[in-house]
Amino acid sequence: MNNNINVAIIGGGPAGLAAACTLYEQGICDVHIFEREHVLGGVLFQCIHNGFGIHHFKEELTGPEYAERYIQKVNKTDTFVHTDTAVIDLYRENEALTLVLLGSKEGLQVFTARAVILAMGCRERNRGNINIPGSRPAGIMTAGFAQRMVNLEGYLPGKEIIILGSGDIGLIMARRLSLEGVNVQGVVEIQPFPGGLTRNIVQCLNDFHIPLYLSHTISNIFGKQRIDSVEITAIDNQLEPDTKNRFTLPCDTLLLSVGLVPENELSVKAGVILDEATRGPVVDANCMTTVPGIFACGNVLHVHDIVDYVSEEAARAARTAAQFVNKSLTDKDGIRMLAGNLVRYMLPTKVYTGKPTIVSLRPITPVEDIVLYAKRNGEIVYKKKYQKILPSSMIQFELPALSGIEPVEVFFAGEET
Amino acid sequence: MKHFDVIIIGAGVTGAAIARQLSRYSIKTAIIEKETDVSFGTSKANSGIIHAGFHSPPGMLKTELCIKGNRSFDILKEELGFSFERRGELVVAFNDEELQILKNLYAQGIKNRVHYLELIGTARLREMEPNLSEDIIGALYAPTAGIVEPYEYCFSLIENARQNGVAMFVNEKVAVIAKQLFGNFVIETDSGLKVSARFIVNAAGLHADEIASLAGITSFAITPRKGEEYLLDRRVGNLVTRIIFPVPTKDSKGMLVIPTVEGTVMVGPTAENINEKDNFSTTREGLRCVFENAKKMIPGIRLHDVITSFSGLRPVATGDDFIIGTTSVQGFINAAGIQSPGLTASPAIAQHVEDILVKEGLSLKVKSSWNPKRTPFIKLRHSIATRDYAGYIKNTAGNPGYNKLVCRCENITEAEVTEAVSRGHTTLDGIKFATRAGMGRCQGSFCTYRVLKLLEQQTGIPIEKITKKGGGSEIIKFPMGKGAPHE
């Protein structure tokens, strides 16, 4: 086989699949997807609940159904699919992007590509990342691991469960385990507001009478071999524990749903610069990273709340990757984008003259009745009113085509009169 | 009842080093461990430092054995194939008072015959370690200090000992030690195993006082001193090249910043005297304390780089020195109170115990079949680090397991896991310590199910019975039905 390929897509989850479809539509040939698992689809296969695709397909699908639609679409293209193949190294050598692959069938191989689309997704934060004190028994696991064990492997982690963190996977697992007869004792959230989508709070907790302890955290873990209880402590406004306000709950399992982190170890090897806020690559309006020819999309870029936006972002990245391969991507000297008041993160960091751009951002904290502004030299170039903004809901808007080079600041503020 | 010339109780680094030392002779040796795997007690939580030997005064047994032990590691690495790097250690001073302590340590080190010790100034220090705090005004430099992964060292000793005929019993907690009429000991474990031996070597770490008292020896007590450690992501692995110490306190060498041979960074340990020998918890205070101290030396250290934390218990004996030697009970030899620098001293402790055994009448003849070499694992991560992919292809030809990635964070292959299982590791923690699968930044979220499946396939233990670290620590408790629908 010729090891010099056109485009390499790293990861065959929703981002990688959508990117492959778009590259095909753009007439790009010799596109390869490298997927470390046995099948395409990524994490969607363990997400057997519904709610996927409402935005993109205008109907409610389960995770596997959503994946299946894209897999069938990819199967109709001439994309080369390499499953059971991990990319273990990525670097630039004499201008060529070099990928080192470890495949269960082909063994270790070295490929070069003209363009690379990063679509590796994200991983869950774990106990070590959030430094929960206490003993170190078995029975403490991330919600995603538990989801895999329940939905794909057929095992229940335990029968008395407490969930730390109100991220969407934790909420989904609260419902899933309740349906299996597990006693879900409660969801503990350090923030005064939930981390997951409102619809999941309603459908996964409220409908099952599962208590949500906002402004609480787990301050100690007990149990020698297997976890047997946790200490839960209230948190004050400064996120410090209020030691007078604590209680202990028995459990045999603790699930952690305390956030996701884009998985960029490979990106860093290739010299890609990461954004401190998103933990994903710094990208311009073309989804291109700081390394020419390397593009990023989906949860490896920033963590999305719904898969539909992952697919859309991947399609955008693939369109510009196609232009890059065709040598028609000629943007130079972009307009800098600055994140302002109440914006936790925003991307891209740079847009280009004369092209409208989709901007994605997340607010720092929940606020009601607020206006999103994009301003330049004191002039409003975009404005939208929101009844409520939430850190759990990503905001996307289309910034109109601009000229000149002055930076644009994006921020939230009260209505200007 | 099986009879042995020597039975070693405890398979931490002390017991493992003694077992390996005795494995070269044509005697029958056994090692008994109460945990499910080797090195699961104090040893696995060790900081992994091969100390230079200036921290303790001349005349103490631990000083002498530390110096000797340090010098053995090059040949041990050669023979056993574990990772060992002489990175050097720096004790740093922030003020004149601390500089004086450095001078005293230097003088002590010279008396102890530590080689190449130097007091160095700030210009040289900055060049060596650019991330050190600007407030540091001088350092003591000991280039002979090194780093290992303590469990890898311990596993390699045991594997080589077993290769050379040492018998191994795990999950066997010694309950009774009786002396027979003709001088032999009979050891009985709580599961009913009975073995006899001419000599017992007590290397039971934290529980060495309890084991000694089973034989009627009550001359010492062991109290646990807890140390919490925090492991940082390899992303910050280049913060330090050498081990960075503050000036020592009365109770410990202080809280350090330690580069590991695996490219991560460890900070800690704390030193807290506690009462319970099974309290391995980490605390909020410990975390705060470790980071305050570490940041003082290396301001660039950040809390959000922590990937995991753990704690270990140092076995502190009455008198504060190692207790190695014969006892009031003939044939019962202690190797107890082995706290720091026990890991460094372990090869010398083993030699010392051998000398005692010979004096006590054990005759030792080297076996012609003795093989000092252990076959190291073939590690994908080493090929990635050096980008020697042609070498990897050549070395792994014929075993497709080397082409299947199990742990994506640490780049561990199926073949490495399979190899670890075949070398006797049957728990999740055992596999983790033997291969590093699950030890990286995701802490097993992605690879645990794969490791569980491989363990099930190879050992026949059903997934719901596989434990993290032995009885009662099952990972996943209840099977619901059959496997993955898409497979």
PDB file of C-alpha atoms in Angstrom, chain A residues 36-39 45 84 86 88-91 100 102-110 120 122-139 141-142 144-145 148-159 176 180 220-221 224-226 239-241 252-253 263 265 269 276 279, chain B residues 230 233 235 278-284 287 302-311 380 384 387 389-390 392-393 400 402-405 408-409 411 413 440-446 448-450 452-453 456 462-464 468-487:
ATOM      1  CA  ARG A  36      -8.587   2.543  17.749  1.00  0.00           C
ATOM      2  CA  GLU A  37     -11.747   0.626  18.641  1.00  0.00           C
ATOM      3  CA  HIS A  38     -13.123  -2.401  16.824  1.00  0.00           C
ATOM      4  CA  VAL A  39     -15.985  -0.426  15.256  1.00  0.00           C
ATOM      5  CA  PHE A  45     -22.304   3.211  20.908  1.00  0.00           C
ATOM      6  CA  ASP A  84      -8.437  -1.493  15.615  1.00  0.00           C
ATOM      7  CA  ALA A  86      -4.353   3.476  17.070  1.00  0.00           C
ATOM      8  CA  ILE A  88       0.557   6.389  18.537  1.00  0.00           C
ATOM      9  CA  ASP A  89       2.682   9.222  17.219  1.00  0.00           C
ATOM     10  CA  LEU A  90       2.181  12.328  15.088  1.00  0.00           C
ATOM     11  CA  TYR A  91       4.904  14.712  14.011  1.00  0.00           C
ATOM     12  CA  VAL A 100       2.665   6.224  13.290  1.00  0.00           C
ATOM     13  CA  LEU A 102      -0.457   0.493  15.472  1.00  0.00           C
ATOM     14  CA  GLY A 103      -3.010  -1.791  13.896  1.00  0.00           C
ATOM     15  CA  SER A 104      -3.969  -5.245  15.076  1.00  0.00           C
ATOM     16  CA  LYS A 105      -3.903  -6.524  11.490  1.00  0.00           C
ATOM     17  CA  GLU A 106      -1.197  -4.444   9.821  1.00  0.00           C
ATOM     18  CA  GLY A 107       1.104  -4.009  12.782  1.00  0.00           C
ATOM     19  CA  LEU A 108       3.175  -0.871  13.111  1.00  0.00           C
ATOM     20  CA  GLN A 109       3.111   1.383  10.054  1.00  0.00           C
ATOM     21  CA  VAL A 110       4.272   4.879   9.228  1.00  0.00           C
ATOM     22  CA  MET A 120      -9.974  12.063  19.013  1.00  0.00           C
ATOM     23  CA  CYS A 122     -12.243  13.712  25.062  1.00  0.00           C
ATOM     24  CA  ARG A 123     -11.770  11.809  28.289  1.00  0.00           C
ATOM     25  CA  GLU A 124     -13.401  12.030  31.695  1.00  0.00           C
ATOM     26  CA  ARG A 125     -11.814  13.759  34.633  1.00  0.00           C
ATOM     27  CA  ASN A 126     -11.229  11.336  37.474  1.00  0.00           C
ATOM     28  CA  ARG A 127     -10.704  11.200  41.206  1.00  0.00           C
ATOM     29  CA  GLY A 128      -7.055  12.170  40.992  1.00  0.00           C
ATOM     30  CA  ASN A 129      -7.833  15.277  38.947  1.00  0.00           C
ATOM     31  CA  ILE A 130     -10.189  16.641  41.586  1.00  0.00           C
ATOM     32  CA  ASN A 131      -8.259  15.371  44.610  1.00  0.00           C
ATOM     33  CA  ILE A 132     -11.025  13.820  46.678  1.00  0.00           C
ATOM     34  CA  PRO A 133      -9.388  12.883  49.992  1.00  0.00           C
ATOM     35  CA  GLY A 134     -10.006   9.584  51.756  1.00  0.00           C
ATOM     36  CA  SER A 135      -9.191   5.914  51.423  1.00  0.00           C
ATOM     37  CA  ARG A 136      -8.522   4.262  48.081  1.00  0.00           C
ATOM     38  CA  PRO A 137     -10.893   1.319  47.739  1.00  0.00           C
ATOM     39  CA  ALA A 138     -12.447  -0.297  44.663  1.00  0.00           C
ATOM     40  CA  GLY A 139     -15.839   0.943  43.501  1.00  0.00           C
ATOM     41  CA  MET A 141     -15.232   4.938  38.708  1.00  0.00           C
ATOM     42  CA  THR A 142     -16.075   7.451  36.055  1.00  0.00           C
ATOM     43  CA  GLY A 144     -18.507   6.795  31.290  1.00  0.00           C
ATOM     44  CA  PHE A 145     -16.727   3.619  32.383  1.00  0.00           C
ATOM     45  CA  ARG A 148     -19.756   1.145  29.032  1.00  0.00           C
ATOM     46  CA  MET A 149     -19.898  -1.716  31.540  1.00  0.00           C
ATOM     47  CA  VAL A 150     -23.696  -1.512  31.822  1.00  0.00           C
ATOM     48  CA  ASN A 151     -24.662  -0.812  28.214  1.00  0.00           C
ATOM     49  CA  LEU A 152     -22.047  -2.717  26.247  1.00  0.00           C
ATOM     50  CA  GLU A 153     -20.508  -5.338  28.517  1.00  0.00           C
ATOM     51  CA  GLY A 154     -23.509  -6.224  30.650  1.00  0.00           C
ATOM     52  CA  TYR A 155     -22.335  -5.609  34.213  1.00  0.00           C
ATOM     53  CA  LEU A 156     -23.727  -3.488  37.032  1.00  0.00           C
ATOM     54  CA  PRO A 157     -21.060  -1.684  39.038  1.00  0.00           C
ATOM     55  CA  GLY A 158     -23.004  -1.969  42.314  1.00  0.00           C
ATOM     56  CA  LYS A 159     -26.395  -1.560  43.939  1.00  0.00           C
ATOM     57  CA  ARG A 176     -30.037   4.172  33.490  1.00  0.00           C
ATOM     58  CA  GLU A 180     -31.838  -1.510  36.359  1.00  0.00           C
ATOM     59  CA  ASN A 220     -14.089  11.984  52.341  1.00  0.00           C
ATOM     60  CA  ILE A 221     -14.247   8.404  51.094  1.00  0.00           C
ATOM     61  CA  LYS A 224     -10.869  -0.488  52.960  1.00  0.00           C
ATOM     62  CA  GLN A 225     -11.323  -2.871  50.029  1.00  0.00           C
ATOM     63  CA  ARG A 226     -14.582  -1.638  48.478  1.00  0.00           C
ATOM     64  CA  LEU A 239     -16.272  27.072  47.248  1.00  0.00           C
ATOM     65  CA  GLU A 240     -14.819  26.299  50.688  1.00  0.00           C
ATOM     66  CA  PRO A 241     -16.313  23.419  52.692  1.00  0.00           C
ATOM     67  CA  ASP A 252     -21.015   0.520  47.351  1.00  0.00           C
ATOM     68  CA  THR A 253     -20.126   2.583  44.284  1.00  0.00           C
ATOM     69  CA  GLU A 263      -7.645  14.451  24.566  1.00  0.00           C
ATOM     70  CA  GLU A 265      -1.609  14.347  23.796  1.00  0.00           C
ATOM     71  CA  LYS A 269       3.402  15.803  19.962  1.00  0.00           C
ATOM     72  CA  GLU A 276      -5.746  27.081  28.430  1.00  0.00           C
ATOM     73  CA  ARG A 279      -7.737  22.438  26.734  1.00  0.00           C
TER      74      ARG A 279
ATOM     75  CA  TYR B 230       0.795  13.289  44.495  1.00  0.00           C
ATOM     76  CA  ASP B 233       0.922  14.432  34.463  1.00  0.00           C
ATOM     77  CA  ARG B 235       2.969  17.002  30.421  1.00  0.00           C
ATOM     78  CA  ASP B 278      -4.222   0.148  57.530  1.00  0.00           C
ATOM     79  CA  ASN B 279      -4.913   3.851  57.148  1.00  0.00           C
ATOM     80  CA  PHE B 280      -3.900   4.666  53.578  1.00  0.00           C
ATOM     81  CA  SER B 281      -6.129   7.696  53.185  1.00  0.00           C
ATOM     82  CA  THR B 282      -5.101  10.970  51.644  1.00  0.00           C
ATOM     83  CA  THR B 283      -6.217  14.222  53.218  1.00  0.00           C
ATOM     84  CA  ARG B 284      -6.987  17.804  52.334  1.00  0.00           C
ATOM     85  CA  LEU B 287      -2.487  17.941  49.678  1.00  0.00           C
ATOM     86  CA  ARG B 302       0.209  23.414  39.495  1.00  0.00           C
ATOM     87  CA  LEU B 303      -2.524  21.575  41.319  1.00  0.00           C
ATOM     88  CA  HIS B 304      -4.466  20.841  38.156  1.00  0.00           C
ATOM     89  CA  ASP B 305      -1.656  18.659  36.846  1.00  0.00           C
ATOM     90  CA  VAL B 306      -2.329  16.044  39.548  1.00  0.00           C
ATOM     91  CA  ILE B 307      -3.450  12.756  38.022  1.00  0.00           C
ATOM     92  CA  THR B 308      -3.574  10.681  41.186  1.00  0.00           C
ATOM     93  CA  SER B 309      -2.555  10.567  44.805  1.00  0.00           C
ATOM     94  CA  PHE B 310      -1.784   7.808  47.274  1.00  0.00           C
ATOM     95  CA  SER B 311      -0.263   7.265  50.649  1.00  0.00           C
ATOM     96  CA  LEU B 380       5.953   0.140  23.150  1.00  0.00           C
ATOM     97  CA  ILE B 384       7.754   5.789  20.961  1.00  0.00           C
ATOM     98  CA  ARG B 387      11.017   6.837  17.705  1.00  0.00           C
ATOM     99  CA  TYR B 389       9.863   1.977  15.194  1.00  0.00           C
ATOM    100  CA  ALA B 390      11.955  -0.353  13.031  1.00  0.00           C
ATOM    101  CA  TYR B 392       9.885  -2.377  17.623  1.00  0.00           C
ATOM    102  CA  ILE B 393       8.710  -4.177  14.492  1.00  0.00           C
ATOM    103  CA  PRO B 400       0.238  -9.896  17.256  1.00  0.00           C
ATOM    104  CA  TYR B 402       2.164  -6.211  20.495  1.00  0.00           C
ATOM    105  CA  ASN B 403       0.045  -4.563  17.785  1.00  0.00           C
ATOM    106  CA  LYS B 404      -3.011  -4.127  19.997  1.00  0.00           C
ATOM    107  CA  LEU B 405      -3.138  -1.069  22.177  1.00  0.00           C
ATOM    108  CA  ARG B 408      -3.903   4.708  25.326  1.00  0.00           C
ATOM    109  CA  CYS B 409      -2.492   7.086  27.930  1.00  0.00           C
ATOM    110  CA  ASN B 411       0.730   3.136  25.324  1.00  0.00           C
ATOM    111  CA  THR B 413      -0.117  -3.256  24.498  1.00  0.00           C
ATOM    112  CA  GLY B 440      -1.765   7.403  33.237  1.00  0.00           C
ATOM    113  CA  ARG B 441      -3.849  10.503  33.046  1.00  0.00           C
ATOM    114  CA  CYS B 442      -7.235   8.830  32.532  1.00  0.00           C
ATOM    115  CA  GLN B 443      -6.558   6.495  35.480  1.00  0.00           C
ATOM    116  CA  GLY B 444      -8.120   3.508  33.760  1.00  0.00           C
ATOM    117  CA  SER B 445     -11.409   4.960  32.524  1.00  0.00           C
ATOM    118  CA  PHE B 446     -10.688   3.654  29.046  1.00  0.00           C
ATOM    119  CA  THR B 448     -10.049  -1.059  32.665  1.00  0.00           C
ATOM    120  CA  TYR B 449     -12.648  -3.055  30.728  1.00  0.00           C
ATOM    121  CA  ARG B 450     -10.004  -4.296  28.316  1.00  0.00           C
ATOM    122  CA  LEU B 452     -10.667  -7.078  32.874  1.00  0.00           C
ATOM    123  CA  LYS B 453     -11.443  -8.997  29.690  1.00  0.00           C
ATOM    124  CA  GLU B 456     -10.807 -13.143  32.461  1.00  0.00           C
ATOM    125  CA  PRO B 462     -14.989 -14.147  35.797  1.00  0.00           C
ATOM    126  CA  ILE B 463     -14.964 -10.346  35.461  1.00  0.00           C
ATOM    127  CA  GLU B 464     -17.207  -9.801  38.483  1.00  0.00           C
ATOM    128  CA  LYS B 468      -8.488  -4.245  42.414  1.00  0.00           C
ATOM    129  CA  LYS B 469      -6.132  -5.499  45.099  1.00  0.00           C
ATOM    130  CA  GLY B 470      -7.425  -8.755  46.559  1.00  0.00           C
ATOM    131  CA  GLY B 471     -10.453 -10.111  48.433  1.00  0.00           C
ATOM    132  CA  GLY B 472     -13.405  -7.754  48.752  1.00  0.00           C
ATOM    133  CA  SER B 473     -12.152  -5.216  46.217  1.00  0.00           C
ATOM    134  CA  GLU B 474     -14.113  -6.411  43.198  1.00  0.00           C
ATOM    135  CA  ILE B 475     -14.281  -3.817  40.442  1.00  0.00           C
ATOM    136  CA  ILE B 476     -17.696  -4.557  38.994  1.00  0.00           C
ATOM    137  CA  LYS B 477     -20.073  -6.470  41.156  1.00  0.00           C
ATOM    138  CA  PHE B 478     -22.901  -7.998  39.153  1.00  0.00           C
ATOM    139  CA  PRO B 479     -23.172  -9.562  35.695  1.00  0.00           C
ATOM    140  CA  MET B 480     -26.374  -8.607  33.866  1.00  0.00           C
ATOM    141  CA  GLY B 481     -26.177 -10.716  30.751  1.00  0.00           C
ATOM    142  CA  LYS B 482     -23.845 -11.449  27.921  1.00  0.00           C
ATOM    143  CA  GLY B 483     -21.217  -9.303  26.187  1.00  0.00           C
ATOM    144  CA  ALA B 484     -21.220  -6.367  23.880  1.00  0.00           C
ATOM    145  CA  PRO B 485     -23.972  -6.284  21.241  1.00  0.00           C
ATOM    146  CA  HIS B 486     -21.723  -4.970  18.508  1.00  0.00           C
ATOM    147  CA  GLU B 487     -19.139  -7.703  18.781  1.00  0.00           C
TER     148      GLU B 487
END
